[in-house]
Coordinates of C-alpha atoms (C1' of nucleotides) in Angstrom, one line a residue:
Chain M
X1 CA 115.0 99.4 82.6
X2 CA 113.2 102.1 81.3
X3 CA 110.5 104.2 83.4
X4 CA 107.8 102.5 80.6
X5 CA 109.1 99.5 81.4
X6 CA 109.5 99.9 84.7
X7 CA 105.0 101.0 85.0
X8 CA 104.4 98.1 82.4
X9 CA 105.9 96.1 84.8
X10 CA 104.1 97.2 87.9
X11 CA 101.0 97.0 85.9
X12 CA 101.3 93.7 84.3
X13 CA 104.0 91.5 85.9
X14 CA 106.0 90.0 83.0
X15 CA 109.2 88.8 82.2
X16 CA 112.0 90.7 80.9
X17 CA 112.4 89.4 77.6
X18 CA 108.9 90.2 76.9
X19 CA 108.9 93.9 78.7
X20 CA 111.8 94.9 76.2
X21 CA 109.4 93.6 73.8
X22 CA 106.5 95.3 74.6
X23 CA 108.8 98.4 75.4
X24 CA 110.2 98.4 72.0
X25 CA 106.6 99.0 70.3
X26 CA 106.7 102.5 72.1
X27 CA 108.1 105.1 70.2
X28 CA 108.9 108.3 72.2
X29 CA 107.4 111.7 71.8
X30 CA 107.0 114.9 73.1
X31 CA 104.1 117.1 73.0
X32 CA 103.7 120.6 73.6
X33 CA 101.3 122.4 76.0
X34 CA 98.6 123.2 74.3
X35 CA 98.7 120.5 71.1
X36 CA 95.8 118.1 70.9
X37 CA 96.8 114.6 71.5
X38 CA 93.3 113.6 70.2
X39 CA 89.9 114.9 69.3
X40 CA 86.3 114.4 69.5
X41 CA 84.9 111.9 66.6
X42 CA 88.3 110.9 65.3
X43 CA 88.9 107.7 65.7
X44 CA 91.2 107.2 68.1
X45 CA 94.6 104.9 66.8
X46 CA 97.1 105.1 69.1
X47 CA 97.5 104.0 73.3
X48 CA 100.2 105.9 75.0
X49 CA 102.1 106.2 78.4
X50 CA 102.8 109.8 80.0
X51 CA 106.5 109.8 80.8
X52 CA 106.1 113.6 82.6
X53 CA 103.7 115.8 81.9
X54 CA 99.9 116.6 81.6
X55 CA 97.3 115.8 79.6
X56 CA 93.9 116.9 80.3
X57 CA 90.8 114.2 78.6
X58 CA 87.5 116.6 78.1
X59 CA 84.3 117.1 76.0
X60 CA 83.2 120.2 74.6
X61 CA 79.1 120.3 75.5
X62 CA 76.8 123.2 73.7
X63 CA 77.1 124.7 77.4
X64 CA 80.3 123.9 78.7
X65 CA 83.3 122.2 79.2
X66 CA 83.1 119.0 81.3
X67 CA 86.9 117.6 81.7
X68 CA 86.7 114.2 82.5
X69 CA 90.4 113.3 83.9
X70 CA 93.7 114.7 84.0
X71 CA 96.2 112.4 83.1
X72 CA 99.7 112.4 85.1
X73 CA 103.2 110.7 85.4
X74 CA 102.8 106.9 84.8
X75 CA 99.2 106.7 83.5
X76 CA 98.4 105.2 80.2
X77 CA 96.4 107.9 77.8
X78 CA 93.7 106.6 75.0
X79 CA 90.1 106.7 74.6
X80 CA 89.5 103.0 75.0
X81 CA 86.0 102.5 73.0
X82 CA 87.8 104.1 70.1
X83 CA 91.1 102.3 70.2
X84 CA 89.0 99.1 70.9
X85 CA 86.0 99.2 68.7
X86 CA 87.3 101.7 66.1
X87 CA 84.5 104.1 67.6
X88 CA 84.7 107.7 67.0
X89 CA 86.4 109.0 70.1
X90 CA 84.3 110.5 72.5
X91 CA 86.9 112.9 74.2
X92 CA 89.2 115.6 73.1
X93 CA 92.7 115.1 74.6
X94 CA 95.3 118.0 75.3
X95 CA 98.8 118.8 76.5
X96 CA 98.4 120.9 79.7
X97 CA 102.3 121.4 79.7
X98 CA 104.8 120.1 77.4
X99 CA 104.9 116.5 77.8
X100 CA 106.9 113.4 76.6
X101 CA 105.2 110.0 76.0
X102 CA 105.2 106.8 74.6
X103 CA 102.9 105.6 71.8
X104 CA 102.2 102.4 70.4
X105 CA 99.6 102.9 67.2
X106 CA 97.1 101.0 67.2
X107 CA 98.6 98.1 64.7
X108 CA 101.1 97.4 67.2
X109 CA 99.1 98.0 70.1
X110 CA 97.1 94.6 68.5
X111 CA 99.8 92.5 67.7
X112 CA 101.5 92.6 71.4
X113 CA 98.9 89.9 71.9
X114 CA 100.5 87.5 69.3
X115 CA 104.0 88.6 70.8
X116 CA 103.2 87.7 74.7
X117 CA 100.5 85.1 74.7
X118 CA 99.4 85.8 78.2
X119 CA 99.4 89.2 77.0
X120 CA 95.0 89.6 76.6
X121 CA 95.0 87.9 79.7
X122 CA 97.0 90.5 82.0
X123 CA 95.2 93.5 80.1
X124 CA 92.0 92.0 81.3
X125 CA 93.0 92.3 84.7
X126 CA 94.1 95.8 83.9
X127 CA 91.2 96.9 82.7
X128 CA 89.4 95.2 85.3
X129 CA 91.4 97.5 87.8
X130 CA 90.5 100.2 86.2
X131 CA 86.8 99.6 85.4
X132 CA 86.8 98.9 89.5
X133 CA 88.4 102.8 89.7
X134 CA 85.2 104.5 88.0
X135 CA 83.1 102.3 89.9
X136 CA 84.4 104.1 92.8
X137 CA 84.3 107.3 91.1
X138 CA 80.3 106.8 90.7
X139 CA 80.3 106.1 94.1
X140 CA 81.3 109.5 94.9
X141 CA 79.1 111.2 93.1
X142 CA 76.3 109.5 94.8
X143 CA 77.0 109.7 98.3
X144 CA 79.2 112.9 98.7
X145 CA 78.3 116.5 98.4
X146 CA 80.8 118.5 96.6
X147 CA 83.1 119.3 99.7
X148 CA 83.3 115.7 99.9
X149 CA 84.2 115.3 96.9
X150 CA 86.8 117.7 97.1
X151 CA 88.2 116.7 100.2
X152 CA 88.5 113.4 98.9
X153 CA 90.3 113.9 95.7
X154 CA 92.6 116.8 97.3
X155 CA 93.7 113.9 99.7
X156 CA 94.8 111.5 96.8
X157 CA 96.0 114.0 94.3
X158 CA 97.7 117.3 96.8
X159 CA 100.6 117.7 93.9
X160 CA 97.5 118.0 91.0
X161 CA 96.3 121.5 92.7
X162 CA 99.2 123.3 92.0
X163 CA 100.5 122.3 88.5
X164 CA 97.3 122.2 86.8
X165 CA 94.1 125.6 86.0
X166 CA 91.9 124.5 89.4
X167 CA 89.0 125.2 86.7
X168 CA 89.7 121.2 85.3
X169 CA 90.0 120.5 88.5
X170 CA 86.3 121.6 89.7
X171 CA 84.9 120.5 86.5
X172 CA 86.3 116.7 87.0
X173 CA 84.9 116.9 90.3
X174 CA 81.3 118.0 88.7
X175 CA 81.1 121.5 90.7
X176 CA 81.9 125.0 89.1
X177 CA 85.0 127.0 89.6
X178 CA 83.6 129.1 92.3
X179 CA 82.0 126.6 94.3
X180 CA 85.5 124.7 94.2
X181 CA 87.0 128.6 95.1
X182 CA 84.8 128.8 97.9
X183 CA 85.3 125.2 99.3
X184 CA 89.4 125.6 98.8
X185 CA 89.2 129.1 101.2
X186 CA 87.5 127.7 103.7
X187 CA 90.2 124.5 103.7
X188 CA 92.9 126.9 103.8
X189 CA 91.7 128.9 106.9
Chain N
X1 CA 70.2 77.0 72.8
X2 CA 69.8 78.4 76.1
X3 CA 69.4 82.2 77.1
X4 CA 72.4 82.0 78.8
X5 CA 74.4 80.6 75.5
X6 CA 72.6 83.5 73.5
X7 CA 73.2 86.4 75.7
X8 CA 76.9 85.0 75.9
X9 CA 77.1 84.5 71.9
X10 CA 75.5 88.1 71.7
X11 CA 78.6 89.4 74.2
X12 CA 81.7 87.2 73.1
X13 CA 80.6 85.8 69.6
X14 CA 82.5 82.2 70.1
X15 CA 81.7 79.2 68.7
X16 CA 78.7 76.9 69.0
X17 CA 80.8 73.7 70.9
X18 CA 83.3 76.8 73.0
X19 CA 79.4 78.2 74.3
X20 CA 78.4 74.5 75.3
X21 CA 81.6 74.0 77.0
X22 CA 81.3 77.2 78.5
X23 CA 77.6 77.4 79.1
X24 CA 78.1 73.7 80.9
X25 CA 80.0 75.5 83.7
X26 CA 77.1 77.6 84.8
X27 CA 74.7 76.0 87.6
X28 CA 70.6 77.1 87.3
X29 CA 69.8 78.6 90.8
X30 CA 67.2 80.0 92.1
X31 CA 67.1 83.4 94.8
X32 CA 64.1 84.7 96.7
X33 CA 63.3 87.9 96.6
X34 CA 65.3 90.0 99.8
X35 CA 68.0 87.0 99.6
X36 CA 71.3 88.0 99.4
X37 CA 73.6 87.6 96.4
X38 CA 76.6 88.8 98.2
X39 CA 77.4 90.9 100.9
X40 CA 80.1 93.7 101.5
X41 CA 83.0 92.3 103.3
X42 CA 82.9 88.4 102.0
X43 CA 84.7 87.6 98.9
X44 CA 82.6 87.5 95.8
X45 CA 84.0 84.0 94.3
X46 CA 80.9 83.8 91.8
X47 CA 79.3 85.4 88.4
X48 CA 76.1 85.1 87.4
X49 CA 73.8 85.9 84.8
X50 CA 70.4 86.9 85.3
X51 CA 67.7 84.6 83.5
X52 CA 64.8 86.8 85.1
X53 CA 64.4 88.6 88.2
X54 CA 66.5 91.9 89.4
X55 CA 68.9 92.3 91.7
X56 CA 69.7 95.2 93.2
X57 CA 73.6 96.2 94.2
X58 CA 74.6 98.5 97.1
X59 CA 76.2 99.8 99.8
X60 CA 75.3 100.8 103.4
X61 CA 77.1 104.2 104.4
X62 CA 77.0 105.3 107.7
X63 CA 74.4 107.8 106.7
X64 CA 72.4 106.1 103.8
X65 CA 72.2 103.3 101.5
X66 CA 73.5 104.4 98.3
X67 CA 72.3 101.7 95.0
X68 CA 74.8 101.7 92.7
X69 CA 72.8 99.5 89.8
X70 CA 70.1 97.5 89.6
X71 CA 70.8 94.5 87.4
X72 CA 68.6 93.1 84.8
X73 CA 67.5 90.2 82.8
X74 CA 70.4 89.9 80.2
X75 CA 73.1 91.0 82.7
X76 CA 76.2 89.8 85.0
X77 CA 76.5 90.5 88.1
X78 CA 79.6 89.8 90.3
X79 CA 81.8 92.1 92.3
X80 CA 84.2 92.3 89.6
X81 CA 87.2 93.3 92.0
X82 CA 86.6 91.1 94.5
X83 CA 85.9 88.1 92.2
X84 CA 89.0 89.1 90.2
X85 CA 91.4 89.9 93.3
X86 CA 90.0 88.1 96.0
X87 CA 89.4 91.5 97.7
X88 CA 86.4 92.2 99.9
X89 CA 83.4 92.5 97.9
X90 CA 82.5 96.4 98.2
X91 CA 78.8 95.5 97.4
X92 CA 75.6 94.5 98.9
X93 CA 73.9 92.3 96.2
X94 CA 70.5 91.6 96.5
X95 CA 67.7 89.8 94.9
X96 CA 64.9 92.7 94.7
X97 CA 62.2 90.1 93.2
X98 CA 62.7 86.3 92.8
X99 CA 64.8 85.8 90.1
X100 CA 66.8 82.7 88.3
X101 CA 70.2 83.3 87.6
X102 CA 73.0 81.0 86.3
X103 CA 75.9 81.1 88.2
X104 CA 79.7 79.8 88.2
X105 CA 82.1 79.6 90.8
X106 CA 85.0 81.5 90.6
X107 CA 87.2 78.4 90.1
X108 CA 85.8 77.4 86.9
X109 CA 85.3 80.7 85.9
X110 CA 88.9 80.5 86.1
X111 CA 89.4 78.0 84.1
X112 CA 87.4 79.6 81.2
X113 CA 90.3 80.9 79.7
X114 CA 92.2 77.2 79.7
X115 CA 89.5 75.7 77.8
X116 CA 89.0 78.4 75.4
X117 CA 92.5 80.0 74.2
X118 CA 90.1 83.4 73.2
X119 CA 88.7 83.7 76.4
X120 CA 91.2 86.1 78.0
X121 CA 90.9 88.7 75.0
X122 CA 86.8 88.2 74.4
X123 CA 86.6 89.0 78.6
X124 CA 88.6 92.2 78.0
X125 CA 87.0 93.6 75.4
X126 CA 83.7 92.6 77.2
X127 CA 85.1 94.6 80.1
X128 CA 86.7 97.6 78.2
X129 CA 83.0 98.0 76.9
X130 CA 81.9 97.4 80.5
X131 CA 84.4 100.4 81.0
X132 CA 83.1 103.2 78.5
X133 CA 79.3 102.5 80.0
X134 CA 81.1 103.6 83.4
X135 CA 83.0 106.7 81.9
X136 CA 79.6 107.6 79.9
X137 CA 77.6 107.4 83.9
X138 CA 80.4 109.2 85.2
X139 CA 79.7 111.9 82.3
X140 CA 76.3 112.3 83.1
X141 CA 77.0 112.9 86.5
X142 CA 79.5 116.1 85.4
X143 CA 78.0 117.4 83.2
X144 CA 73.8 117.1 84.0
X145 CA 71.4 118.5 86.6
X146 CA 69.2 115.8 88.7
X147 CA 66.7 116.2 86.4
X148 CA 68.3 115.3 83.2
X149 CA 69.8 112.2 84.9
X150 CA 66.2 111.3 85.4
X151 CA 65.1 111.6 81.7
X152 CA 68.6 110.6 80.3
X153 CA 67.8 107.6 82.3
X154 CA 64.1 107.0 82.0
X155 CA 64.3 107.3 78.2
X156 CA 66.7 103.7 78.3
X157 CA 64.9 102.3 81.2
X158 CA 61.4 102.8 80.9
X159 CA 60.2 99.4 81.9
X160 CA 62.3 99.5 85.2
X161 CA 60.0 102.5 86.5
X162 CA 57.1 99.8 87.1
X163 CA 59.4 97.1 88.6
X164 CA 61.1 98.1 91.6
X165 CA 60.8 100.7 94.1
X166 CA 61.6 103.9 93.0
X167 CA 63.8 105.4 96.1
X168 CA 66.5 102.6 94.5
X169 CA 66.5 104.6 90.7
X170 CA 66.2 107.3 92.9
X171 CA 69.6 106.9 95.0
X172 CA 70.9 105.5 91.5
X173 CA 70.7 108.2 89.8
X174 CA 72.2 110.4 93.0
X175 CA 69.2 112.2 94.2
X176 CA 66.6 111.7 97.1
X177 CA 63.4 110.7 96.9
X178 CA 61.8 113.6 97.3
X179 CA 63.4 115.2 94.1
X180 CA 63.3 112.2 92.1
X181 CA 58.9 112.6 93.0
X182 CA 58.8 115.8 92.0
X183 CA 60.7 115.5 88.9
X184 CA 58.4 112.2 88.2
X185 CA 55.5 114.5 88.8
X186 CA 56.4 117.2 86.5
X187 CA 57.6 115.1 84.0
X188 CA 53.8 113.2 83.8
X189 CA 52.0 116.2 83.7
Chain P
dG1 C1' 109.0 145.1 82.4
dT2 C1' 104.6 146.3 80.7
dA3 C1' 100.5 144.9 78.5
dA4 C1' 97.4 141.4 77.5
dT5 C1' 95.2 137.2 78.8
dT6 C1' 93.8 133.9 81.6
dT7 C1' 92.6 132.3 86.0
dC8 C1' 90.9 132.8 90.5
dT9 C1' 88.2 135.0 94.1
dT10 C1' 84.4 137.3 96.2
dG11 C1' 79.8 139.1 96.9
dA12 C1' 75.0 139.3 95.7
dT13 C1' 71.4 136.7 94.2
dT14 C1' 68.9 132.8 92.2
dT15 C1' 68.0 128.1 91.6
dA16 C1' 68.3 123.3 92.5
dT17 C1' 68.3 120.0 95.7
dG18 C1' 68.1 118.2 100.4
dT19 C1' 65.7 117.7 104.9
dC20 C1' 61.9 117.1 107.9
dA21 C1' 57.4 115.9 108.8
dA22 C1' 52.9 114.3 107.7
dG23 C1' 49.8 111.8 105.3
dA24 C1' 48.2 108.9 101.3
dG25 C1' 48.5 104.8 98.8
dC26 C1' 50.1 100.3 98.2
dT27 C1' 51.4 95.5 99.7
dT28 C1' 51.8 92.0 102.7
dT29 C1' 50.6 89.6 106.7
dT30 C1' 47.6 87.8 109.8
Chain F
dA1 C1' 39.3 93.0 106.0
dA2 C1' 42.0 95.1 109.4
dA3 C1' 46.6 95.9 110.8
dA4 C1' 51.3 96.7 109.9
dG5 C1' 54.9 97.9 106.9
dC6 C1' 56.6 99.8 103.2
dT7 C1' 56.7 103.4 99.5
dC8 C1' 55.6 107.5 97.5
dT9 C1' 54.0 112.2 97.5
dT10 C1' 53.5 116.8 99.1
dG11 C1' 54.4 121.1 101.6
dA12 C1' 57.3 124.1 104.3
dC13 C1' 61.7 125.2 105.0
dA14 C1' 66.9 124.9 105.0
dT15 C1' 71.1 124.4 102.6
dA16 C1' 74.1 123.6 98.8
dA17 C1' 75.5 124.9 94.6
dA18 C1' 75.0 127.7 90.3
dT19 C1' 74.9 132.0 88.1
dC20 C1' 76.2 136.7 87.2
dA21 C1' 79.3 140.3 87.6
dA22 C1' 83.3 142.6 89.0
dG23 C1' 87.8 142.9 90.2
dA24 C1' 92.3 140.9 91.9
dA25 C1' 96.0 137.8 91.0
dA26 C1' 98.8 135.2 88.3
dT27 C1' 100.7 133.9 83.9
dT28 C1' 102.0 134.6 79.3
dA29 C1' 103.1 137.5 75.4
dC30 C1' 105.3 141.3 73.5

DNA sequence: GTAATTTCTTGATTTATGTCAAGAGCTTTT
DNA sequence: AAAAGCTCTTGACATAAATCAAGAAATTAC
């Protein structure tokens, strides 16, 4: 079993026959540090699983830079209203390091519901999970002060701080570089 | 046809006999205003739309109650995860003015998707759109000052600034009182 | 291995927001 | 209609976080 099909399975809970099915509709790829894996008002045709890797999801505002996720190891990496509704995509996507992942465009990515019946159904309860995850993520930025914040996401995500600029990093977590600098020292001491 | 069968048209687009059969499965109740939807700790095994009325959904903190949304004529409100998974409900729901709401029990909510073969991939994309309105909150929060919250939000929700207390858009929109007043102030005069 | 670039830290200062406390203005209750 | 509760506002002040600027440290390019 292959480490996609080994996530898809954690995620989803299908059979075997149908996870080499799925599986198959991946193609591998690598990407290097620095390439774009998608961009602001494109629209967005293609879902893909991070194998190893980073990508970082951001928007470029007239003022600044607000990066929205970084993407790891075992994550799925889209911008959903685009894939979904043929939107222009709201985010800009890019490699961090070199990275290799597994796409499915977006006319395969629509037929795996034909292929595996039950298919919709188990996405639903993906998505579900996932729309419960930024539920939580509001939560945070409505009762925690930035320590908090920091504390809280430096708990869940210790390996992040040292493979990725700690700039994307503060920005995620809605506070500027040196507030996040300032907050880090006094952890460390 | 019913509100209900409209607003769930509107969302799912199905059929006219799927929204009967669907529509059939949600009971009329009524809820006082201060009564309780759900509470934080039970397990949510209901979704309901909201005819009229608004309900108001949040969590006590040790240190203060923090509103996470205030729900509207038009909308659902469940605890998705909880109703989903059969996890504790994270969320205090409660009825802010008296309000008629349609609801369904979990069980035949669950059986939605037997009745109607589409269900399962309508639900998903009515949650993956439920998703984007999260990331887009969660943008606001990274990449705007209290202040623009507070005209970002008043410009969508005008008519909720005369319906319910304001310390809820207040805590909402993750500020205090106090600022939200003096940002209300300035923005009058 | 040195230069160039990018990233991070630090200090000084400003600005935004929170806290506390008091009172005014509404609603609801009696 | 007075009393009791809420809710909102306001001022004074405290604190958190942003900004600006400079330099140190790390990384990347040559």
């Amino acid at each position: 079993m292959t480490e996609l099909e080994k996530y898809i399975q954690s995620y989803f809970g299908i059979s075997q026959e149908d996870l080499a099915q799925v599986g198959a509709l991946f193609k591998r790829q690598t990407i290097k540090k620095g390439d774009y894996f998608l961009k602001t008002g494109r629209v967005c045709d293609k879902l893909s699983f991070i194998q190893s890797g980073l990508l970082r999801i951001y928007v470029q505002t007239p003022n600044k830079e607000v990066t929205q996720l970084i993407s790891t190891k075992g994550y799925f990496v889209t911008d959903l209203a685009s894939l979904i509704f043929n939107t222009p995509a709201r985010w800009t996507i890019q490699a961090l390091t070199d990275a290799e992942i597994y796409t499915i465009d977006s006319q395969d990515y629509n037929r795996i519901g034909t292929l595996i019946p039950k298919w919709h159904e188990l996405e639903k309860l993906f998505i579900a999970r996932c729309f419960t995850i930024l539920e939580d993520r509001i939560f945070t930025h409505l009762s925690m002060t930035a320590e908090e914040r920091y504390h809280f996401f430096f708990e869940r995500n210790k390996e992040l701080f040292n493979q990725v600029p700690l700039q994307y990093i503060a920005s995620m977590l809605g506070m500027t570089p040196e507030t996040f600098s300032r907050i880090r020292k006094k952890s460390i001491s």
